[in-house]
Every structure is written in structure tokens, then in C-alpha cells.
Amino acid sequence: MAYKFERKQRIAVIGGGPGGYEAALTGAQMGAEVTVVENVGVGGSAVLTDVVPSKTLIATAEAANAIGEAADLGVQFFVRGDSGRPVRPEVTVNLGAVNQRLLLLARQQSEDMKSQLIKAGVTVIHGGGRLDGPNRVIVSTGSAKTGTDFDEINADTIVVSVGASPRILPSAVPDGERIFTWKQLYTLTETPEHLIVVGSGVTGAEFASAFTALGSKVTLISSRDRVLPGEDADAARVIEDVFTRNGMTVLSKSRSESIVRTADGVVVTLSDGRTVEGSHCLMAVGSVPNTAGIGLEEAGVQLTESGHIRVNRVARTSMPSIYAAGDCSDFLPLASVASMQGRTAVFHAMGDAVNPTELRNVTSNIFTQPEIATVGWSQKEIEDGITRGAIYKLPLASNPRAKMMGIKDGFIKLFASTGSGTVIGGVIVAPRASELILPIAIAVEHRLTVDQVARAFAVYPSLSDSITDAARAMHIVH
Ligand SMILES: Cc1cc2nc3c(=O)[nH]c(=O)nc-3n(C[C@H](O)[C@H](O)[C@H](O)COP(=O)(O)OP(=O)(O)OC[C@H]3O[C@@H](n4cnc5c(N)ncnc54)[C@H](O)[C@@H]3O)c2cc1C
């Protein structure tokens, strides 16, 4: 039940990515007068340059992989040569066509989202927004006719959701031709002959995995001793094994010192003096929040040292009228979290019932092949004694459906509270782990016990059968 306001609440949203979009829709649904200021396109980086294009590219990579693996299941491809004898056809990827498709898809999704906002009664202004105190947003619309126009929006509540941009190192400035950020990759018309990926976090690992499947030789440079630092160690080990088995070179404990262009490629110099030559280089060394120069500090909003906006669990900043959602805040940089924060911010501002965001329950996925999905407490936290829990890991190799499908790698891991048997987390490494993790996420969110999970019927044969199997194995005999 929301507060009854004497007049319509006015909400101004800066940034139309998942955080801002969701905040705007929620505001409109609750009867507020909502204006969104967005300087590129509704959907934000998530739709136009990050999530949608990368996951669409990965869909093609999966299709290419499936063709490669179909032979293991007895599928044969051949054409008849001139002599009438069967010849093995070459499988290639037309990257120009792939990129055209994914950019079109992204643009269409952005347009769809803009239409949804307009249909809901939200005013969408194309322009850059900045704060002028705690209750006003100044918009520079920069119209071609009049130079830069300035509009102002007075608002009871402001939601800042300006996202983040790729971190640029002075020693490796992307040129969009040979050295790329992940936003620039979609101009490629041919698959790189040898792609060097600098950074082995989620973005680096996903692109390294995808371009290997698309046919590039890939070298992954990781400054840590393994890929995906911070993720479940068993999962990272599986992925690194798959990477190297598929021909990827993984250079661990290697820091790139500089990257320079040559006549027809790039040379990466590592801090120990070694050099790696490739045709192209992708820089995946993190992001910086887009919070500079938009009047945040002047309006009294506290930032962290890294420039992220400090928010509480209802996305409120240090200024009561200003909320922040998404990658510009100091929460988790995920589209799903941005949306949740946007929604929560508006519910809170308008006095509706709010469930503060519980980061522990956020489900996340790494779209490598196989995928890695995680939720809840981690094995490391259990082993470090931060929480008490039992750990059970079931390799997919023992799952009948996995055998039928020719799946060689992956596992399901469950964590349950010692004593009560409540499910407190889990990891799945499998094809489409992103789809399989939901029952574990529901168990974590609703504090189901392993016995309650085990009582659910899983389809036989199915990969999800391993979830109920693991839960069954964790039954505590009383
Ligand atoms: C390669 C890659 C893949 C990813 N894949 C996934 C995934 O699979 N799943 C997932 O959950 N997350 C994924 N993420 C993370 C996800 O993209 C972000 O968490 C999400 O985009 C955050 O949403 P947001 O609303 O905070 O910001 P954004 O999506 O960045 O949107 C912010 C918008 O604000 C605009 N803006 C900035 N400043 C201003 C201003 N002053 N005035 C007006 N407008 C402004 C920007 O132009 C942008 O359009 C991925 C990230 C990357 C880099």
C-alpha cells in the first residue's frame, strides 16, 4: 500500500538502462509523473553494447560448437565432391552477418523498451542529465538547430542509473581496429585470426570462450594464477581445462605491460618481458562508473573511492531524495540487480512495501561453454568458516541425460546449513546452467531444506535430476 500524495509525485531518472528503465516503469505503474533522460538509447549499455550483443554472439558460438560436437553423437556432414565421393565441408562463421544480426536485435529491443515506456506514460528525453541539487535535473539536449539546449526537470525523487564504461589503460588505448573494448567488437566483419584477450574475469572469459568456438586462435592473459578469480575454484578449474583442451592458450600470472599495433596486428608485452603477437586484442580489464561531472557530490551524494555511488539495500544514497541503481552504485554489476534496485528505489520513495535487496540471494551466470551459475554462499566462505555448511558435489558424468547428450564436463554442487539442512547456496557447471540454477535459487530464497528439494519430482532423464540427487545425498539422518 503506497502513501497517498496530495499531488502526483515527480520522478526524474537519469539513464535508461535496466536500472533506470525499471525505475521508470515502476513509477508510472504507481501513478507518478516520470521523466527519463537517456543520452544513447533506452535499454542502455545492457541492451545496446553489453548483455544483448554478447549473449547473441554467444548463441552463435554455441551453435558452432554444437556442430563440432555433433560428430560425437554420430551426426555426419558431407557434400559430394566432383567425383561423387563424400567430402567433409568446412564450417565457418560469417562474423559480418552475425554482428549485423546482433546489432539489429539490440536496436529493436531498445526501440521496444522505449515504446513500453511511452505506452506507460513516461516522458523520454534524449540528452545528457546532471544533478542541480537534490531535486533538480538539468538536461542538455544538444539539438542540432540551437546548439546545446538545456531543459530542467524538478523532481521529488531522482534515480541515478548512469551505468559504467570500460576501463581504459593508458598503455593500451583501444582504437576499434586492432585493439578493442567489448563495445567495439561488433564492427568486425571477419573472425580474428588470433585474438588476445587481456583480463580473465567474467567478460574476458566469456569472449575468449566464444571466439574459440567461432574459430579464432585465442590467447587469454590472466594476471592471477587461474582464470575467473573470485569464482568457485572447481568451476574455474573445469573452465580452464575446457579452454586449453579446445586449443586456447591461457597465460596465468601474466600482467600485460603495453599493447601496441604493428602493421597487421598487435604485440602485447608482458611485465616479465615476454611478448605475445596476435591479430587483434580485446581489453577486458573492468569498468569505471559514469559518475564524474554530473553534480553528484555537489548535491550531497557520497561516492566510494572508486567513484561508485554508496547506496543502502533500498538503493537510497546519502541524500534522501536521490536513489542510485545499477553499475553506478556500489552493489553488484548485473542487469538483474540493476532492475531490482530500480524497482526497489521507486517502491521505497513512494512508500510502497519494499523488500531490501539481498545480495546473498542474487543468482549469476558466466556464459562460457559450459556455463557457470552460482547462488548463495560460496564454498570458500564455508571453508573459511564465515558460515557453517555441508558441501556436496555431483559430477555430471554420472547423470544419464548428460551421457546421452555427450556432456563431458560439469557438476552440480549444493551447500546446506549444518544441522538444519537448509540450502544456502549452489554452483552448477553445465550447458545452460543459467536455466538449471533456478530451483536452487528458489530453495535459497525460501530457505527450503535439502529434504524439501529432494521431495520434488525431477524429470527422468534430465540434468536437473542431479539437483534432487545431490539434495537426497545430503539428507541428515535424525
Ligand atoms: C560484456 C558484458 C556482458 C554482460 N553480460 C551480462 C549478463 O549476461 N547478465 C547480467 O545480468 N549482466 C551482464 N552484464 C552487466 C550489465 O551489462 C550491467 O550490470 C547493466 O548494464 C547495468 O545496468 P545499468 O542500468 O546500471 O546501466 P547501463 O546498462 O550501462 O545503462 C546506463 C545508461 O545511462 C546512460 N547515461 C550515462 N550517463 C548519462 C547521463 N549523464 N545522462 C543520460 N544518460 C546517461 C548510458 O548511456 C546508458 O545508456 C554484462 C556486462 C558486460 C560488460
PDB file of C-alpha atoms in Angstrom, residues 239-429:
ATOM      1  CA  ILE A 239      36.559 -24.000 -17.495  1.00  0.00           C
ATOM      2  CA  GLU A 240      40.323 -23.676 -17.720  1.00  0.00           C
ATOM      3  CA  ASP A 241      40.577 -27.381 -18.659  1.00  0.00           C
ATOM      4  CA  VAL A 242      37.939 -26.958 -21.366  1.00  0.00           C
ATOM      5  CA  PHE A 243      39.645 -23.797 -22.624  1.00  0.00           C
ATOM      6  CA  THR A 244      43.031 -25.464 -23.019  1.00  0.00           C
ATOM      7  CA  ARG A 245      41.509 -28.665 -24.441  1.00  0.00           C
ATOM      8  CA  ASN A 246      39.841 -26.526 -27.123  1.00  0.00           C
ATOM      9  CA  GLY A 247      43.189 -25.062 -28.087  1.00  0.00           C
ATOM     10  CA  MET A 248      43.150 -21.795 -26.133  1.00  0.00           C
ATOM     11  CA  THR A 249      46.447 -20.618 -24.651  1.00  0.00           C
ATOM     12  CA  VAL A 250      45.966 -19.429 -21.074  1.00  0.00           C
ATOM     13  CA  LEU A 251      48.842 -17.340 -19.740  1.00  0.00           C
ATOM     14  CA  SER A 252      48.309 -17.134 -15.992  1.00  0.00           C
ATOM     15  CA  LYS A 253      50.208 -14.901 -13.547  1.00  0.00           C
ATOM     16  CA  SER A 254      50.922 -12.687 -16.558  1.00  0.00           C
ATOM     17  CA  ARG A 255      50.352  -8.964 -16.467  1.00  0.00           C
ATOM     18  CA  SER A 256      50.218  -7.046 -19.724  1.00  0.00           C
ATOM     19  CA  GLU A 257      52.538  -4.040 -19.625  1.00  0.00           C
ATOM     20  CA  SER A 258      51.788  -2.497 -23.001  1.00  0.00           C
ATOM     21  CA  ILE A 259      49.910  -3.228 -26.191  1.00  0.00           C
ATOM     22  CA  VAL A 260      50.999  -1.718 -29.490  1.00  0.00           C
ATOM     23  CA  ARG A 261      49.807  -2.050 -33.053  1.00  0.00           C
ATOM     24  CA  THR A 262      52.021  -3.495 -35.736  1.00  0.00           C
ATOM     25  CA  ALA A 263      51.451  -3.277 -39.491  1.00  0.00           C
ATOM     26  CA  ASP A 264      48.979  -6.155 -39.435  1.00  0.00           C
ATOM     27  CA  GLY A 265      48.300  -6.944 -35.817  1.00  0.00           C
ATOM     28  CA  VAL A 266      49.197  -6.277 -32.189  1.00  0.00           C
ATOM     29  CA  VAL A 267      52.046  -7.080 -29.823  1.00  0.00           C
ATOM     30  CA  VAL A 268      51.346  -7.468 -26.133  1.00  0.00           C
ATOM     31  CA  THR A 269      54.365  -7.083 -23.874  1.00  0.00           C
ATOM     32  CA  LEU A 270      54.059  -8.798 -20.508  1.00  0.00           C
ATOM     33  CA  SER A 271      55.622  -7.457 -17.307  1.00  0.00           C
ATOM     34  CA  ASP A 272      58.246 -10.252 -17.357  1.00  0.00           C
ATOM     35  CA  GLY A 273      59.411  -9.099 -20.804  1.00  0.00           C
ATOM     36  CA  ARG A 274      57.708 -11.862 -22.833  1.00  0.00           C
ATOM     37  CA  THR A 275      55.752 -10.773 -25.884  1.00  0.00           C
ATOM     38  CA  VAL A 276      52.623 -12.222 -27.483  1.00  0.00           C
ATOM     39  CA  GLU A 277      51.779 -11.435 -31.094  1.00  0.00           C
ATOM     40  CA  GLY A 278      48.230 -11.584 -32.335  1.00  0.00           C
ATOM     41  CA  SER A 279      45.950 -10.162 -34.993  1.00  0.00           C
ATOM     42  CA  HIS A 280      43.600  -8.374 -32.557  1.00  0.00           C
ATOM     43  CA  CYS A 281      43.368  -7.625 -28.859  1.00  0.00           C
ATOM     44  CA  LEU A 282      40.329  -7.317 -26.589  1.00  0.00           C
ATOM     45  CA  MET A 283      40.790  -5.328 -23.398  1.00  0.00           C
ATOM     46  CA  ALA A 284      38.561  -6.720 -20.648  1.00  0.00           C
ATOM     47  CA  VAL A 285      40.078  -5.099 -17.583  1.00  0.00           C
ATOM     48  CA  GLY A 286      36.978  -3.922 -15.764  1.00  0.00           C
ATOM     49  CA  SER A 287      34.692  -0.895 -15.751  1.00  0.00           C
ATOM     50  CA  VAL A 288      34.542   2.563 -14.250  1.00  0.00           C
ATOM     51  CA  PRO A 289      31.236   4.141 -13.152  1.00  0.00           C
ATOM     52  CA  ASN A 290      29.884   7.055 -15.256  1.00  0.00           C
ATOM     53  CA  THR A 291      29.570   9.272 -12.188  1.00  0.00           C
ATOM     54  CA  ALA A 292      32.101  12.050 -12.886  1.00  0.00           C
ATOM     55  CA  GLY A 293      30.884  15.554 -13.721  1.00  0.00           C
ATOM     56  CA  ILE A 294      27.150  15.032 -13.196  1.00  0.00           C
ATOM     57  CA  GLY A 295      26.792  17.047  -9.995  1.00  0.00           C
ATOM     58  CA  LEU A 296      26.560  14.128  -7.579  1.00  0.00           C
ATOM     59  CA  GLU A 297      28.965  15.325  -4.911  1.00  0.00           C
ATOM     60  CA  GLU A 298      27.691  18.899  -5.214  1.00  0.00           C
ATOM     61  CA  ALA A 299      24.196  17.546  -4.493  1.00  0.00           C
ATOM     62  CA  GLY A 300      25.496  15.823  -1.357  1.00  0.00           C
ATOM     63  CA  VAL A 301      25.704  12.285  -2.724  1.00  0.00           C
ATOM     64  CA  GLN A 302      28.515  10.200  -1.226  1.00  0.00           C
ATOM     65  CA  LEU A 303      30.759   8.250  -3.564  1.00  0.00           C
ATOM     66  CA  THR A 304      33.214   5.438  -2.811  1.00  0.00           C
ATOM     67  CA  GLU A 305      36.921   5.802  -3.634  1.00  0.00           C
ATOM     68  CA  SER A 306      36.281   4.039  -6.943  1.00  0.00           C
ATOM     69  CA  GLY A 307      33.618   6.630  -7.836  1.00  0.00           C
ATOM     70  CA  HIS A 308      30.620   4.326  -7.241  1.00  0.00           C
ATOM     71  CA  ILE A 309      27.561   5.785  -5.528  1.00  0.00           C
ATOM     72  CA  ARG A 310      27.088   4.498  -1.989  1.00  0.00           C
ATOM     73  CA  VAL A 311      23.602   3.030  -1.596  1.00  0.00           C
ATOM     74  CA  ASN A 312      21.753   1.071   1.034  1.00  0.00           C
ATOM     75  CA  ARG A 313      19.659  -2.035   0.394  1.00  0.00           C
ATOM     76  CA  VAL A 314      16.731   0.039  -0.890  1.00  0.00           C
ATOM     77  CA  ALA A 315      19.085   1.860  -3.291  1.00  0.00           C
ATOM     78  CA  ARG A 316      18.919   5.149  -1.385  1.00  0.00           C
ATOM     79  CA  THR A 317      22.014   7.355  -1.426  1.00  0.00           C
ATOM     80  CA  SER A 318      23.229   9.669   1.327  1.00  0.00           C
ATOM     81  CA  MET A 319      20.639  12.215   0.069  1.00  0.00           C
ATOM     82  CA  PRO A 320      17.073  11.154   0.924  1.00  0.00           C
ATOM     83  CA  SER A 321      15.596  12.341  -2.395  1.00  0.00           C
ATOM     84  CA  ILE A 322      18.265  10.658  -4.536  1.00  0.00           C
ATOM     85  CA  TYR A 323      18.469   6.942  -5.282  1.00  0.00           C
ATOM     86  CA  ALA A 324      21.012   5.094  -7.429  1.00  0.00           C
ATOM     87  CA  ALA A 325      20.546   1.831  -9.278  1.00  0.00           C
ATOM     88  CA  GLY A 326      22.822  -0.429 -11.282  1.00  0.00           C
ATOM     89  CA  ASP A 327      26.501  -0.352 -12.198  1.00  0.00           C
ATOM     90  CA  CYS A 328      26.999   3.227 -10.984  1.00  0.00           C
ATOM     91  CA  SER A 329      26.123   2.088  -7.449  1.00  0.00           C
ATOM     92  CA  ASP A 330      28.349   0.089  -5.131  1.00  0.00           C
ATOM     93  CA  PHE A 331      26.171  -3.051  -5.484  1.00  0.00           C
ATOM     94  CA  LEU A 332      26.724  -5.983  -7.881  1.00  0.00           C
ATOM     95  CA  PRO A 333      27.222  -5.028 -11.554  1.00  0.00           C
ATOM     96  CA  LEU A 334      24.470  -7.205 -13.027  1.00  0.00           C
ATOM     97  CA  ALA A 335      21.489  -6.228 -15.159  1.00  0.00           C
ATOM     98  CA  SER A 336      19.162  -8.237 -12.908  1.00  0.00           C
ATOM     99  CA  VAL A 337      20.440  -6.395  -9.824  1.00  0.00           C
ATOM    100  CA  ALA A 338      20.124  -3.008 -11.570  1.00  0.00           C
ATOM    101  CA  SER A 339      16.449  -3.731 -12.358  1.00  0.00           C
ATOM    102  CA  MET A 340      15.748  -4.895  -8.829  1.00  0.00           C
ATOM    103  CA  GLN A 341      17.388  -1.767  -7.388  1.00  0.00           C
ATOM    104  CA  GLY A 342      15.420   0.485  -9.773  1.00  0.00           C
ATOM    105  CA  ARG A 343      12.151  -1.112  -8.704  1.00  0.00           C
ATOM    106  CA  THR A 344      13.046  -1.100  -5.010  1.00  0.00           C
ATOM    107  CA  ALA A 345      14.119   2.558  -5.139  1.00  0.00           C
ATOM    108  CA  VAL A 346      10.770   3.698  -6.503  1.00  0.00           C
ATOM    109  CA  PHE A 347       8.719   1.493  -4.169  1.00  0.00           C
ATOM    110  CA  HIS A 348      10.678   2.953  -1.253  1.00  0.00           C
ATOM    111  CA  ALA A 349      10.398   6.548  -2.462  1.00  0.00           C
ATOM    112  CA  MET A 350       6.633   6.165  -2.932  1.00  0.00           C
ATOM    113  CA  GLY A 351       6.069   4.439   0.391  1.00  0.00           C
ATOM    114  CA  ASP A 352       5.133   1.036  -1.012  1.00  0.00           C
ATOM    115  CA  ALA A 353       6.118  -2.246   0.662  1.00  0.00           C
ATOM    116  CA  VAL A 354       9.799  -2.916  -0.051  1.00  0.00           C
ATOM    117  CA  ASN A 355      11.961  -5.991   0.247  1.00  0.00           C
ATOM    118  CA  PRO A 356      15.516  -4.705   0.675  1.00  0.00           C
ATOM    119  CA  THR A 357      17.782  -6.308  -1.942  1.00  0.00           C
ATOM    120  CA  GLU A 358      19.594  -9.330  -0.505  1.00  0.00           C
ATOM    121  CA  LEU A 359      22.877  -9.620  -2.397  1.00  0.00           C
ATOM    122  CA  ARG A 360      23.461 -13.074  -0.996  1.00  0.00           C
ATOM    123  CA  ASN A 361      20.457 -14.382  -2.959  1.00  0.00           C
ATOM    124  CA  VAL A 362      21.495 -12.947  -6.328  1.00  0.00           C
ATOM    125  CA  THR A 363      21.868 -15.625  -8.978  1.00  0.00           C
ATOM    126  CA  SER A 364      24.617 -15.001 -11.507  1.00  0.00           C
ATOM    127  CA  ASN A 365      25.864 -16.807 -14.562  1.00  0.00           C
ATOM    128  CA  ILE A 366      29.010 -16.864 -16.653  1.00  0.00           C
ATOM    129  CA  PHE A 367      28.167 -17.612 -20.277  1.00  0.00           C
ATOM    130  CA  THR A 368      31.221 -19.689 -21.137  1.00  0.00           C
ATOM    131  CA  GLN A 369      30.808 -23.164 -22.626  1.00  0.00           C
ATOM    132  CA  PRO A 370      29.873 -24.837 -20.309  1.00  0.00           C
ATOM    133  CA  GLU A 371      28.173 -22.113 -18.287  1.00  0.00           C
ATOM    134  CA  ILE A 372      28.789 -21.475 -14.593  1.00  0.00           C
ATOM    135  CA  ALA A 373      25.798 -20.470 -12.470  1.00  0.00           C
ATOM    136  CA  THR A 374      26.049 -19.617  -8.780  1.00  0.00           C
ATOM    137  CA  VAL A 375      23.762 -18.528  -5.971  1.00  0.00           C
ATOM    138  CA  GLY A 376      24.076 -18.003  -2.230  1.00  0.00           C
ATOM    139  CA  TRP A 377      27.073 -18.693  -0.010  1.00  0.00           C
ATOM    140  CA  SER A 378      30.239 -19.944  -1.669  1.00  0.00           C
ATOM    141  CA  GLN A 379      32.394 -22.950  -0.851  1.00  0.00           C
ATOM    142  CA  LYS A 380      35.246 -20.590   0.067  1.00  0.00           C
ATOM    143  CA  GLU A 381      33.074 -18.785   2.607  1.00  0.00           C
ATOM    144  CA  ILE A 382      32.151 -22.140   4.151  1.00  0.00           C
ATOM    145  CA  GLU A 383      35.774 -23.326   4.187  1.00  0.00           C
ATOM    146  CA  ASP A 384      36.937 -20.008   5.657  1.00  0.00           C
ATOM    147  CA  GLY A 385      34.419 -20.501   8.484  1.00  0.00           C
ATOM    148  CA  ILE A 386      32.351 -17.410   7.611  1.00  0.00           C
ATOM    149  CA  THR A 387      29.293 -19.642   7.670  1.00  0.00           C
ATOM    150  CA  ARG A 388      28.786 -23.267   8.660  1.00  0.00           C
ATOM    151  CA  GLY A 389      27.712 -25.618   5.930  1.00  0.00           C
ATOM    152  CA  ALA A 390      27.998 -29.021   4.303  1.00  0.00           C
ATOM    153  CA  ILE A 391      29.208 -29.271   0.700  1.00  0.00           C
ATOM    154  CA  TYR A 392      28.136 -31.918  -1.803  1.00  0.00           C
ATOM    155  CA  LYS A 393      29.404 -32.100  -5.381  1.00  0.00           C
ATOM    156  CA  LEU A 394      27.934 -34.390  -8.023  1.00  0.00           C
ATOM    157  CA  PRO A 395      29.793 -34.605 -11.347  1.00  0.00           C
ATOM    158  CA  LEU A 396      27.504 -34.539 -14.386  1.00  0.00           C
ATOM    159  CA  ALA A 397      29.417 -37.524 -15.756  1.00  0.00           C
ATOM    160  CA  SER A 398      27.139 -39.734 -13.626  1.00  0.00           C
ATOM    161  CA  ASN A 399      23.919 -38.167 -14.949  1.00  0.00           C
ATOM    162  CA  PRO A 400      22.154 -40.378 -17.560  1.00  0.00           C
ATOM    163  CA  ARG A 401      20.876 -37.433 -19.649  1.00  0.00           C
ATOM    164  CA  ALA A 402      24.379 -35.911 -19.703  1.00  0.00           C
ATOM    165  CA  LYS A 403      25.743 -39.212 -21.025  1.00  0.00           C
ATOM    166  CA  MET A 404      23.063 -39.309 -23.741  1.00  0.00           C
ATOM    167  CA  MET A 405      23.879 -35.728 -24.738  1.00  0.00           C
ATOM    168  CA  GLY A 406      27.623 -36.351 -24.784  1.00  0.00           C
ATOM    169  CA  ILE A 407      28.275 -33.831 -21.976  1.00  0.00           C
ATOM    170  CA  LYS A 408      31.733 -34.474 -20.587  1.00  0.00           C
ATOM    171  CA  ASP A 409      32.326 -31.585 -18.210  1.00  0.00           C
ATOM    172  CA  GLY A 410      30.462 -30.057 -15.318  1.00  0.00           C
ATOM    173  CA  PHE A 411      28.927 -30.682 -11.939  1.00  0.00           C
ATOM    174  CA  ILE A 412      26.204 -29.701  -9.530  1.00  0.00           C
ATOM    175  CA  LYS A 413      27.223 -28.550  -6.094  1.00  0.00           C
ATOM    176  CA  LEU A 414      24.918 -27.849  -3.172  1.00  0.00           C
ATOM    177  CA  PHE A 415      25.682 -26.141   0.116  1.00  0.00           C
ATOM    178  CA  ALA A 416      23.398 -26.732   3.112  1.00  0.00           C
ATOM    179  CA  SER A 417      23.442 -25.414   6.665  1.00  0.00           C
ATOM    180  CA  THR A 418      24.989 -27.824   9.080  1.00  0.00           C
ATOM    181  CA  GLY A 419      22.243 -29.071  11.383  1.00  0.00           C
ATOM    182  CA  SER A 420      19.105 -27.703   9.736  1.00  0.00           C
ATOM    183  CA  GLY A 421      19.920 -28.873   6.215  1.00  0.00           C
ATOM    184  CA  THR A 422      18.664 -25.554   4.784  1.00  0.00           C
ATOM    185  CA  VAL A 423      20.004 -24.950   1.280  1.00  0.00           C
ATOM    186  CA  ILE A 424      22.308 -21.922   1.480  1.00  0.00           C
ATOM    187  CA  GLY A 425      23.900 -21.964  -1.945  1.00  0.00           C
ATOM    188  CA  GLY A 426      24.920 -23.858  -5.014  1.00  0.00           C
ATOM    189  CA  VAL A 427      27.021 -23.915  -8.157  1.00  0.00           C
ATOM    190  CA  ILE A 428      26.160 -25.515 -11.483  1.00  0.00           C
ATOM    191  CA  VAL A 429      28.656 -26.013 -14.286  1.00  0.00           C
TER     192      VAL A 429
END
